[in-house]
Tab-separated table of C-alpha atoms and ligand atoms in Angstrom:
chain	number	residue	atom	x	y	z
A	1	UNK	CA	71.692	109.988	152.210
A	2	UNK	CA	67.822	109.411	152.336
A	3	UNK	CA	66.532	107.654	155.697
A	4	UNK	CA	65.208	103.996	155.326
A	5	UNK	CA	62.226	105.792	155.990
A	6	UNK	CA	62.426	107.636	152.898
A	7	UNK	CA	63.673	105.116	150.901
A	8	UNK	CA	60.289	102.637	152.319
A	9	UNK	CA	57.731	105.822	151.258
A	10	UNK	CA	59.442	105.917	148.102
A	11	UNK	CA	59.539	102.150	147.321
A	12	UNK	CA	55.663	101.992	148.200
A	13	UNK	CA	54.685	104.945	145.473
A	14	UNK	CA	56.922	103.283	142.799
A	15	UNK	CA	54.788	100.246	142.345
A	16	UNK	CA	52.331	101.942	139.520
A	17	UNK	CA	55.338	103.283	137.281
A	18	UNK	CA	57.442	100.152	137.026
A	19	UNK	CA	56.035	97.980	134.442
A	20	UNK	CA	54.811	94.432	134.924
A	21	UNK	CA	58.137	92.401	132.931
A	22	UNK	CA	60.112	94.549	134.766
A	23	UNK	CA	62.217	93.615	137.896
A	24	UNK	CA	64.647	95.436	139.763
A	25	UNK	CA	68.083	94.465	141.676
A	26	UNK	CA	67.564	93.018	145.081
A	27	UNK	CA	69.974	91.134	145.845
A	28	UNK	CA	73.723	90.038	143.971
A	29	UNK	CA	76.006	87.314	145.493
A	30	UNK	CA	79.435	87.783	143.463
A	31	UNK	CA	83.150	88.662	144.207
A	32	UNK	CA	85.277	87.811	147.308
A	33	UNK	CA	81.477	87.872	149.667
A	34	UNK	CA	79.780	85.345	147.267
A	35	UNK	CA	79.685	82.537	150.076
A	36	UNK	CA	78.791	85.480	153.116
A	37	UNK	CA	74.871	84.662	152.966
A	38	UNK	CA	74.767	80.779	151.974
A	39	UNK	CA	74.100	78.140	154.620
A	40	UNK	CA	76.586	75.164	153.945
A	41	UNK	CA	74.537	71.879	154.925
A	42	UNK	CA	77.431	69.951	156.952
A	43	UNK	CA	75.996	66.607	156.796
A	44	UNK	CA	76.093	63.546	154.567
A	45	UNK	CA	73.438	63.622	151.813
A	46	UNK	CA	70.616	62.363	153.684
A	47	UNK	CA	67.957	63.653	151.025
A	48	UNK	CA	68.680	62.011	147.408
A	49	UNK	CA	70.782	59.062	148.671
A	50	UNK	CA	74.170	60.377	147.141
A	51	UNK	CA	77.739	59.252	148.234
A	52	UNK	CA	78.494	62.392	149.238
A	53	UNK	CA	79.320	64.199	152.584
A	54	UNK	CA	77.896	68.254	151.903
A	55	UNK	CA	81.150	69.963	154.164
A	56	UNK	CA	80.485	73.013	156.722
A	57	UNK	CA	81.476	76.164	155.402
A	58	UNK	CA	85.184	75.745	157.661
A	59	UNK	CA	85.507	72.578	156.480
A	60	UNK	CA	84.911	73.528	152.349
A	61	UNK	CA	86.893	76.493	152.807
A	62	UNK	CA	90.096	74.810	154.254
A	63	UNK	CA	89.636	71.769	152.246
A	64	UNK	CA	89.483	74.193	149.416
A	65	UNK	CA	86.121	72.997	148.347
A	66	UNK	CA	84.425	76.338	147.915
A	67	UNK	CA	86.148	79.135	147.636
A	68	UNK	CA	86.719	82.488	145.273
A	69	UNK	CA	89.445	81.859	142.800
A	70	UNK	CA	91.704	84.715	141.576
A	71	UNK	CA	89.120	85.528	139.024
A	72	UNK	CA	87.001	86.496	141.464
A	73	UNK	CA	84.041	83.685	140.544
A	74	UNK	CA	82.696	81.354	143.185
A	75	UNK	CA	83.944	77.381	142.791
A	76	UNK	CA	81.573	74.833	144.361
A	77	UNK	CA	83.791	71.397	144.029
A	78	UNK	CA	83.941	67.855	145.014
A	79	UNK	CA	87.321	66.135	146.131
A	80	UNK	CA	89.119	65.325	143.971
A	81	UNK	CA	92.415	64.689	145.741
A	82	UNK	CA	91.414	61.608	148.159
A	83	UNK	CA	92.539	58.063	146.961
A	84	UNK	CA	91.941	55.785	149.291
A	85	UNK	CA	88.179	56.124	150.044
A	86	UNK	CA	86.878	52.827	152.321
A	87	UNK	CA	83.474	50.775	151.420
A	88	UNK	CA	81.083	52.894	152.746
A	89	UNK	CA	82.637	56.619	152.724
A	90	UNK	CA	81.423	59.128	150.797
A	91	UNK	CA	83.420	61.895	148.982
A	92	UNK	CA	83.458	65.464	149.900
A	93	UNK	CA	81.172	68.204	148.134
A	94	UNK	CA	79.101	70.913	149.119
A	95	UNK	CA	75.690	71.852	148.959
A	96	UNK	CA	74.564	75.390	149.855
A	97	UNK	CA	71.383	77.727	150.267
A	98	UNK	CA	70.797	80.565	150.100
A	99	UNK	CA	69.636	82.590	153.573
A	100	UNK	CA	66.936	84.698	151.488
A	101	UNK	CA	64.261	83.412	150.267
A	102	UNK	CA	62.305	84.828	147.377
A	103	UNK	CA	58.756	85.359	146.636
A	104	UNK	CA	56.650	85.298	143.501
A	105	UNK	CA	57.743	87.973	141.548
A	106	UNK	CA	61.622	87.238	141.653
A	107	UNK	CA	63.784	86.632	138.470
A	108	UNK	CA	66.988	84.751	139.455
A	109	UNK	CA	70.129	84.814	137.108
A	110	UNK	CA	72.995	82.196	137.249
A	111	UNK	CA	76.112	83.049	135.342
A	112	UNK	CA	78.703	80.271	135.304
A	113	UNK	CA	81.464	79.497	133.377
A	114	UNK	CA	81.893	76.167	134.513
A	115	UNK	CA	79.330	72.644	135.858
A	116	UNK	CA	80.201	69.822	137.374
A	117	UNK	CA	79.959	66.730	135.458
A	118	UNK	CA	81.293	63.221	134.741
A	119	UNK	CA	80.139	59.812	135.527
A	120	UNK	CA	78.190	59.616	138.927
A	121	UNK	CA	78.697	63.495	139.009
A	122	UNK	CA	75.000	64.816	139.634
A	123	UNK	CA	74.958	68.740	140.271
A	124	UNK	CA	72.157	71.082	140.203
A	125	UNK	CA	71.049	74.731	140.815
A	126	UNK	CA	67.530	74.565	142.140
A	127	UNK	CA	65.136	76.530	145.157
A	128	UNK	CA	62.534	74.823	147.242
A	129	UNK	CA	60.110	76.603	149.791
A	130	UNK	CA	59.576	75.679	153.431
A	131	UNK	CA	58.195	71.956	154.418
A	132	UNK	CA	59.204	70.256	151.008
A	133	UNK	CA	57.242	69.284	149.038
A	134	UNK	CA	54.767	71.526	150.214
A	135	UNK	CA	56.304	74.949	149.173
A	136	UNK	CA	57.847	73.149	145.969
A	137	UNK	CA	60.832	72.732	144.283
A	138	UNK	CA	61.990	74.591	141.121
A	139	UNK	CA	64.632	73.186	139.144
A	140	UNK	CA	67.053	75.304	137.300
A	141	UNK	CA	69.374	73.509	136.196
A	142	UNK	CA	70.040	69.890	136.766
A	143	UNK	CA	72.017	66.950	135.044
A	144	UNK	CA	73.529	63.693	135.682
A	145	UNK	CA	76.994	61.859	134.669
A	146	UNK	CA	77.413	62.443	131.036
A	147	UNK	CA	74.435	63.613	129.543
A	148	UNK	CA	73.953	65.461	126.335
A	149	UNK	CA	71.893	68.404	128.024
A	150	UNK	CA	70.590	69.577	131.200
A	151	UNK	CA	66.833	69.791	131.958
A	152	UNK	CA	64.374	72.096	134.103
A	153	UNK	CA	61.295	70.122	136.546
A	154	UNK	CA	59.275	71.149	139.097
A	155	UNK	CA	58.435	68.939	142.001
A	156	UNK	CA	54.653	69.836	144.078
A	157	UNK	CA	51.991	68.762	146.000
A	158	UNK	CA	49.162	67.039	143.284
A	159	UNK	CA	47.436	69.122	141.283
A	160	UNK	CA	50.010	71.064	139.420
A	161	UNK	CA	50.891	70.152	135.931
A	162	UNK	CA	52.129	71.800	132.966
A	163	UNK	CA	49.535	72.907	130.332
A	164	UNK	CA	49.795	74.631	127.037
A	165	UNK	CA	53.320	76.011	127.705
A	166	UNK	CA	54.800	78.981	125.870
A	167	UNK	CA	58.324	77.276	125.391
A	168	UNK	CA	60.787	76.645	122.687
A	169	UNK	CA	61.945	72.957	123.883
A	170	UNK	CA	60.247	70.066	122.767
A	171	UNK	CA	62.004	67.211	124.839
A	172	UNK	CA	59.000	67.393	127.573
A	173	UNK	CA	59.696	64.040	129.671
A	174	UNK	CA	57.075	64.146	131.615
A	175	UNK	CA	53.743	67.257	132.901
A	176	UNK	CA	53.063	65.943	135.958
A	177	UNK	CA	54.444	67.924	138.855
A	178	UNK	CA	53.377	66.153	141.353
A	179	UNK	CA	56.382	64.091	144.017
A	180	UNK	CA	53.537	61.462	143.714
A	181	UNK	CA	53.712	60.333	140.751
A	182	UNK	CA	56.578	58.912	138.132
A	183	UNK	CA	58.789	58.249	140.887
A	184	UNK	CA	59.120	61.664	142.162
A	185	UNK	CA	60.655	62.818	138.408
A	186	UNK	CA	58.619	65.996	139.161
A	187	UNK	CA	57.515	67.373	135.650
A	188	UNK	CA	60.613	67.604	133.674
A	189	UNK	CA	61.335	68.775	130.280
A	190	UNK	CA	65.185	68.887	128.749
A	191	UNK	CA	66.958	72.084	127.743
A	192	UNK	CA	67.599	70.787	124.093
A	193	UNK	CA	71.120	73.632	123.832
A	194	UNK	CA	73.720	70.375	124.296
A	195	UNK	CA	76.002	73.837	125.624
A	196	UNK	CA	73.579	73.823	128.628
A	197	UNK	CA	75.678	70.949	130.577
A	198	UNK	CA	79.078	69.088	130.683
A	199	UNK	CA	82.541	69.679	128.533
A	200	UNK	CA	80.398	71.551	125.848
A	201	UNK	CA	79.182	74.786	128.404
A	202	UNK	CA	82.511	75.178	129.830
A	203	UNK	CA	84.066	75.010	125.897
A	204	UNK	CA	81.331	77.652	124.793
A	205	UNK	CA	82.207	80.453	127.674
A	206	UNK	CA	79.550	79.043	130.074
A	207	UNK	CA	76.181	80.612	129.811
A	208	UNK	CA	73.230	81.856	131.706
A	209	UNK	CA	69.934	80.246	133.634
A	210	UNK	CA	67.356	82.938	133.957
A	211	UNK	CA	64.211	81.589	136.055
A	212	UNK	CA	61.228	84.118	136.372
A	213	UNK	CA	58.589	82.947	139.210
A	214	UNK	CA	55.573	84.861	138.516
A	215	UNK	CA	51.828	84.714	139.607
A	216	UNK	CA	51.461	83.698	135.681
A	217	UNK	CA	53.614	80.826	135.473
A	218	UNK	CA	57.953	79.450	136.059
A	219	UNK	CA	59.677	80.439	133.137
A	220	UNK	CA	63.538	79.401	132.375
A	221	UNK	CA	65.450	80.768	129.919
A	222	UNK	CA	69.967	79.092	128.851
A	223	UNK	CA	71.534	81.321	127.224
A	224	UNK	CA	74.865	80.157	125.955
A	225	UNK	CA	77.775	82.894	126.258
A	226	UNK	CA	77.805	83.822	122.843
A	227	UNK	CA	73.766	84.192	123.009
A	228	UNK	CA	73.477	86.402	126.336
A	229	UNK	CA	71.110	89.508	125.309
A	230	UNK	CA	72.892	92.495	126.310
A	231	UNK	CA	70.363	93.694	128.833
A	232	UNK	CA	72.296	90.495	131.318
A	233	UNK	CA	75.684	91.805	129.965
A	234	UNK	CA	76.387	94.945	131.973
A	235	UNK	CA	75.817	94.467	135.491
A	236	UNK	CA	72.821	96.451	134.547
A	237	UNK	CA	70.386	97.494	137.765
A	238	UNK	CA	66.724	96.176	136.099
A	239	UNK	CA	65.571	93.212	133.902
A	240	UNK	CA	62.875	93.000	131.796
A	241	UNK	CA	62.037	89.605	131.019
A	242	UNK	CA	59.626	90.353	128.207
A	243	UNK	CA	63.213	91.318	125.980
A	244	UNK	CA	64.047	87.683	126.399
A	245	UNK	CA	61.804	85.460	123.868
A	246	UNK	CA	60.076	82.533	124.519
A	247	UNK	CA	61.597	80.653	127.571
A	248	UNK	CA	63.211	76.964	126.842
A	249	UNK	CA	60.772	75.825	129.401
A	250	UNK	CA	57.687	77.083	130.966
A	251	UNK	CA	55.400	76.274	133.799
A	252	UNK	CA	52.034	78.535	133.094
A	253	UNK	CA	49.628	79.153	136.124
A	254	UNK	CA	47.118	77.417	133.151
A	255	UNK	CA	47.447	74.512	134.942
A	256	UNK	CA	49.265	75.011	138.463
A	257	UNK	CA	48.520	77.731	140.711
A	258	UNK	CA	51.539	78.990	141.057
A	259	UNK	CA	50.589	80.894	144.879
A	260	UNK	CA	49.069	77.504	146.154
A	261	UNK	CA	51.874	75.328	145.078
A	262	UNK	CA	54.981	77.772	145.581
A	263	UNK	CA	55.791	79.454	148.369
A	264	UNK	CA	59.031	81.797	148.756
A	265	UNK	CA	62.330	79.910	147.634
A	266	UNK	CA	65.708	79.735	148.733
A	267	UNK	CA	68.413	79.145	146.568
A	268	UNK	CA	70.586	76.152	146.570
A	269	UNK	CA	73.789	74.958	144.706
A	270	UNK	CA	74.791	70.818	145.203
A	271	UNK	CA	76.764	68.530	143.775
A	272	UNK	CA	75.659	64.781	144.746
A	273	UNK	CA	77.103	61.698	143.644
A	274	UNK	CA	75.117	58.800	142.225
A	275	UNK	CA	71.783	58.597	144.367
A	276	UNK	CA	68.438	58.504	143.595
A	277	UNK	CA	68.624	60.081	139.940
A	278	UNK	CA	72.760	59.912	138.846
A	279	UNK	CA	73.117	56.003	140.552
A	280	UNK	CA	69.917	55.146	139.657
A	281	UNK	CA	71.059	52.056	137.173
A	282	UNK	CA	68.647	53.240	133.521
A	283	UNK	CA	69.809	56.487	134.069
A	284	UNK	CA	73.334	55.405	134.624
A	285	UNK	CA	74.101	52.846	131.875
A	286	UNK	CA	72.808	55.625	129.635
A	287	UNK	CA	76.229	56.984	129.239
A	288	UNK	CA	77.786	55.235	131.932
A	289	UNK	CA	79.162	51.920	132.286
A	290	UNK	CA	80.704	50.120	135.742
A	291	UNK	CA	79.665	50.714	139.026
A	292	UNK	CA	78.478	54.138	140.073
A	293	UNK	CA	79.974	54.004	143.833
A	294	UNK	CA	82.356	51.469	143.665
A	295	UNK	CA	83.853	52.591	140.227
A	296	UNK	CA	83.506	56.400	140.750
A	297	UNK	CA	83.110	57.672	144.100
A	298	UNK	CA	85.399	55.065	145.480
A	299	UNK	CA	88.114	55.476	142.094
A	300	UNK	CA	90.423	57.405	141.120
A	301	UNK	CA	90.024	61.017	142.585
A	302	UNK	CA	91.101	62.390	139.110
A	303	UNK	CA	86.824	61.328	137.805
A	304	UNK	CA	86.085	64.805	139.369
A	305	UNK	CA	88.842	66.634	137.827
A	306	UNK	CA	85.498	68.561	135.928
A	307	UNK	CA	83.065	68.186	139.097
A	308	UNK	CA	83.291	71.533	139.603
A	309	UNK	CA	81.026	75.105	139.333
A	310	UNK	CA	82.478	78.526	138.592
A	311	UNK	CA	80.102	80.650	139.038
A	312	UNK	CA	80.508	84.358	137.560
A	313	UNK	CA	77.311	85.692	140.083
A	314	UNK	CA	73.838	85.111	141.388
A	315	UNK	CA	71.594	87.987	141.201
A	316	UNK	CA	67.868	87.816	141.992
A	317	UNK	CA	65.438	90.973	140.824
A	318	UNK	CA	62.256	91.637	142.124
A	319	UNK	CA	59.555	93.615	141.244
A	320	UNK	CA	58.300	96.286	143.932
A	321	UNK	CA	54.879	95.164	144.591
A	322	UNK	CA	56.429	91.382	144.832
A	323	UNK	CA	58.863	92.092	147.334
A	324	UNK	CA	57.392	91.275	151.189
A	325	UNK	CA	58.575	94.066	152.928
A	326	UNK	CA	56.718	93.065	156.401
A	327	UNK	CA	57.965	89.410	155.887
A	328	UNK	CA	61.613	89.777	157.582
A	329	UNK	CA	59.664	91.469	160.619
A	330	UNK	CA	57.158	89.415	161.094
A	331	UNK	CA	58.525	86.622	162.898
A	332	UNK	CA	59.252	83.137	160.918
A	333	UNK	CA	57.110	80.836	159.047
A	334	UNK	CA	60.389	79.497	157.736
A	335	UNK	CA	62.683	77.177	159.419
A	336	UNK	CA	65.837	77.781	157.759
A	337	UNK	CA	65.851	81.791	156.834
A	338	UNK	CA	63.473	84.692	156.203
A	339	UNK	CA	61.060	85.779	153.024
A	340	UNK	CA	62.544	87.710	151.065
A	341	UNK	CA	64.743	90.814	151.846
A	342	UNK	CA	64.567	93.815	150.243
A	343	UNK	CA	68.100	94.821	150.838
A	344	UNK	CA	68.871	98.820	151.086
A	345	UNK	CA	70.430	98.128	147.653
A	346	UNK	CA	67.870	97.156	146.499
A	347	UNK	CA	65.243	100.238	147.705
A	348	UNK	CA	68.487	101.955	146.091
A	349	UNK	CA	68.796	100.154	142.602
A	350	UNK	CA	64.826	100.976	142.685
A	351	UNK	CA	65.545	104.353	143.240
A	352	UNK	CA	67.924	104.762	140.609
A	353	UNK	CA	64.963	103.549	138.245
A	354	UNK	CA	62.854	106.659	139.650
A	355	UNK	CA	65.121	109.251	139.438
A	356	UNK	CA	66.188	107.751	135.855
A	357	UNK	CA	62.286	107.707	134.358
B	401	NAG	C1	69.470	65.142	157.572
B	401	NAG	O1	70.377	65.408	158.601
B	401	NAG	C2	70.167	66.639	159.258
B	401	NAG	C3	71.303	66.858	160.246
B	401	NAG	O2	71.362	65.825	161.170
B	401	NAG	C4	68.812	66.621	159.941
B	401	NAG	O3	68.577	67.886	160.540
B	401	NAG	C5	67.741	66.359	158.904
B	401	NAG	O4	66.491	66.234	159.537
B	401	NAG	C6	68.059	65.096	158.131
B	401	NAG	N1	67.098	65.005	157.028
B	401	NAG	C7	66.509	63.880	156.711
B	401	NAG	C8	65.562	63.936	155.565
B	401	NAG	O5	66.734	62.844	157.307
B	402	NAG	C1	45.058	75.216	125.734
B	402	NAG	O1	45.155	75.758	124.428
B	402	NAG	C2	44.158	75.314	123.536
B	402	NAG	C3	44.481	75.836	122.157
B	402	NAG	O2	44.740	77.208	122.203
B	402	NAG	C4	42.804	75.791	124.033
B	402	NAG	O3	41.793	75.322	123.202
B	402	NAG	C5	42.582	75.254	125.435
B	402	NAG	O4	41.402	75.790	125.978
B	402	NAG	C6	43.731	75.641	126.364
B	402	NAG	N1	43.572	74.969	127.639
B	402	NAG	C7	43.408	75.635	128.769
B	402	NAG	C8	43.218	74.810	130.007
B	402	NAG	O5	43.479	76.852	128.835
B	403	NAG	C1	61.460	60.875	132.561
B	403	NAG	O1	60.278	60.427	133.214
B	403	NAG	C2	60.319	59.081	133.648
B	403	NAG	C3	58.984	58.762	134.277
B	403	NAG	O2	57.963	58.994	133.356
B	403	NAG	C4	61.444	58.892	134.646
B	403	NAG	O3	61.545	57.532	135.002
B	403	NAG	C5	62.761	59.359	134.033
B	403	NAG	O4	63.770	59.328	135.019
B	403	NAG	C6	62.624	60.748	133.505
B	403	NAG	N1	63.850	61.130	132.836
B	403	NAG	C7	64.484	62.211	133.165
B	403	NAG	C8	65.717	62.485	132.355
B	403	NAG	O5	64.126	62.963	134.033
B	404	NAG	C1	75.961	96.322	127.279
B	404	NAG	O1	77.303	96.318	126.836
B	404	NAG	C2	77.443	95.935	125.489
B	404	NAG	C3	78.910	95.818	125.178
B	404	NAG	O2	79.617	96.872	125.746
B	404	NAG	C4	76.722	96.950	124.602
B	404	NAG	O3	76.834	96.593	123.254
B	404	NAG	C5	75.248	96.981	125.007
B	404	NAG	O4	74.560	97.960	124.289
B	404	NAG	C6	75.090	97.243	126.481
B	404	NAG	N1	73.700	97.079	126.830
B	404	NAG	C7	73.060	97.893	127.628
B	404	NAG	C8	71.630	97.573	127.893
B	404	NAG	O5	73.590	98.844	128.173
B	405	NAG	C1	76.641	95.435	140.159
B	405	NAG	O1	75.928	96.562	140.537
B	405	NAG	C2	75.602	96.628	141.893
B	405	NAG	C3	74.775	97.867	142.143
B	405	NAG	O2	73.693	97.893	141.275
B	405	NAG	C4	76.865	96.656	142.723
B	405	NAG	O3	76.526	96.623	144.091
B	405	NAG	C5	77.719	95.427	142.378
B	405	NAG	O4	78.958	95.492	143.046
B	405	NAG	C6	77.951	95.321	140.901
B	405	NAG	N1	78.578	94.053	140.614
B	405	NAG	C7	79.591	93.895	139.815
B	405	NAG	C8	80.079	92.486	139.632
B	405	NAG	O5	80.118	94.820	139.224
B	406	NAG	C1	91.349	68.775	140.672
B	406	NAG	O1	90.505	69.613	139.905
B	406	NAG	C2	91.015	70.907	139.651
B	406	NAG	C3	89.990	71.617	138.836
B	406	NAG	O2	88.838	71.799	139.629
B	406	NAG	C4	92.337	70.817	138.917
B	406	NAG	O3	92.871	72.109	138.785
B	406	NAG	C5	93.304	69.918	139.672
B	406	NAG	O4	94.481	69.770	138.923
B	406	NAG	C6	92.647	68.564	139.905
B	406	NAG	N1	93.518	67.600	140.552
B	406	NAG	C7	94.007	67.694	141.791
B	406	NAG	C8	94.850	66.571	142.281
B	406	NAG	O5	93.775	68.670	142.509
């Protein structure tokens, strides 16, 4: 066994072989630990206006709300037992983050077989820096009630937009990144793959988010099961997101700065109800009809029989030079966790690359 001492020399000469598309392991949640490094939020939504009440990590676990399932994949649910909700209560869910957060230079991967959906169901799988909406938001994947697809935004201080973006979707809703403008709608653009969201992503085998956040721009690739490149198949120990085609959507540093406008993220899983986008009445009558609260979240329980994620694992590369080795060490910039680990596996999945070139 090498010291860390050893493994820090060698992780500071590997920079110049490892080429630029290509990231390395640092960090996996998956199996029985998934929930170990998550924050739960334990408080009512208080930031999108959603009837929902984000448990503690006790209370999800013993309410069965999150928890790993035989399978060994993380579920992420909202109640759907309780039947005799009162005016003015909100339904159990959960929202959690991650306690990492990751700099420029990370490549997160999402493999679920299973999202929430349904009418007032509004989940997402997103990372925002520090001080909102200062170190932005990315948006992964995100959807509301019964929608035909999901859709990838980004939400900044002014002056980031999207120009001339390398990306195979065409259902661009709006360039603007700003939380100023349009209503805070950030600059969104749909994933047009109708197996990216609701019944049709859990009937295809679920699928894969890949979200690169490089100096050069956001980039998010869906694959659907049957379309996941066999570089994500195999638990493998390095990416290379140049083997992956043109992303569905892309953010280029053409016209946002990626540095000024992002800072490190943290990852975050939720599952709201109604609020600010799923309650908000256009977007609900869309493919909704009744009342979003009083219909839904006060209803029958059995509306959130499919308000659920099962999620297969997280894992988050990063390349060498990316990775902010001082960061955890130098004291806390951050109010809810620390820039970005590089975990021993990680310096060891890195390794592994040296020894293998
Ligand atoms: C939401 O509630 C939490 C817990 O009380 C609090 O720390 C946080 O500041 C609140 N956020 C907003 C936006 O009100
Ligand atoms: C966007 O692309 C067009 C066509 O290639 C080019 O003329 C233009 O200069 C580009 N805009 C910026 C800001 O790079
Ligand atoms: C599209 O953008 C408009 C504002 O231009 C906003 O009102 C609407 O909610 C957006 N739609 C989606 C699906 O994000
Ligand atoms: C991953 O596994 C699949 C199926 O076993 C195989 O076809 C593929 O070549 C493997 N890919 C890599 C990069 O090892
Ligand atoms: C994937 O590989 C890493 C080491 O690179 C290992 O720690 C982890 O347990 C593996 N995960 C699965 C799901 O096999
Ligand atoms: C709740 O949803 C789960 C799927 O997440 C399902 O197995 C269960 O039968 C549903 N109903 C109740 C009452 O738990």
């Amino acid at each position: 066994m090498l010291s860390s001492t050893s493994f820090l020399a060698l992780a500071l000469a590997l920079p110049a072989i490892i080429r630029a598309a290509e990231y390395g392991l640092v960090k996996e949640y998956a199996g029985k630990n998934f929930f170990d490094e998550w924050d739960f939020y334990g408080h009512y939504d208080n930031l999108t206006n959603g009837a929902a009440n984000f448990l503690t990590a006790s209370d999800a676990s013993k309410q069965q709300l999150a928890f790993v399932n035989a399978a060994g994949n993380a579920i992420m649910k909202v109640d759907n037992k309780t039947d005799n909700l009162q005016f003015n209560q909100a339904r159990n869910s959960v929202r959690i983050a991650t306690k990492d957060y990751f700099t420029v230079g990370s490549v997160w991967i999402a493999d679920m077989l299973h999202v929430p959906y349904g009418c007032s169901v509004w989940p997402a799988f997103w990372s925002q820096g520090p001080g909102w909406p200062n170190g932005g938001e990315i948006d992964t994947f995100e959807a509301v009630n019964l929608v035909a697809n999901s859709q990838v935004a980004a939400h900044t201080q002014p002056g980031c937009t999207v120009v001339n973006a390398t990306q195979t979707s065409t259902l661009v809703n709006t360039t603007d990144c700003s939380y100023q403008v349009n209503s805070n709608s950030g600059c969104s653009t749909g994933v047009p793959d109708p197996r990216s969201f609701g019944a049709a992503f859990a009937a295809a085998g679920g699928g894969v988010f890949v979200t690169e956040f490089a100096t050069t721009g956001i980039s998010v690739w869906f694959f659907s099961r049957s379309d996941v490149p066999s570089s994500l198949q195999n638990n493998s120990s390095s990416i290379d997101t140049a083997a992956f085609g043109v992303p569905v959507v892309n953010i280029p540093s053409t016209g946002c700065e990626i540095e000024r406008f992002f800072q490190a993220q943290n990852l975050i899983f939720d599952i709201t109800l109604c609020g600010d986008f799923a309650g908000n009445p256009t977007t609900f009558y869309q493919t909704c009809s009744g009342f979003c609260v009083n219909d839904y979240v006060l209803g029958p329980p059995s509306t959130y029989d499919n308000a659920y994620f099962e999620v297969q694992s997280v894992r988050v590369f990063g390349t060498s030079a990316a990775v902010d080795i001082q960061a955890p060490f130098s004291g806390a910039s951050h109010s809810r966790g620390s820039t970005v680990v590089l975990s021993l596996a990680g310096l060891t999945a890195i390794l592994v690359l040296f020894i293998a070139l």
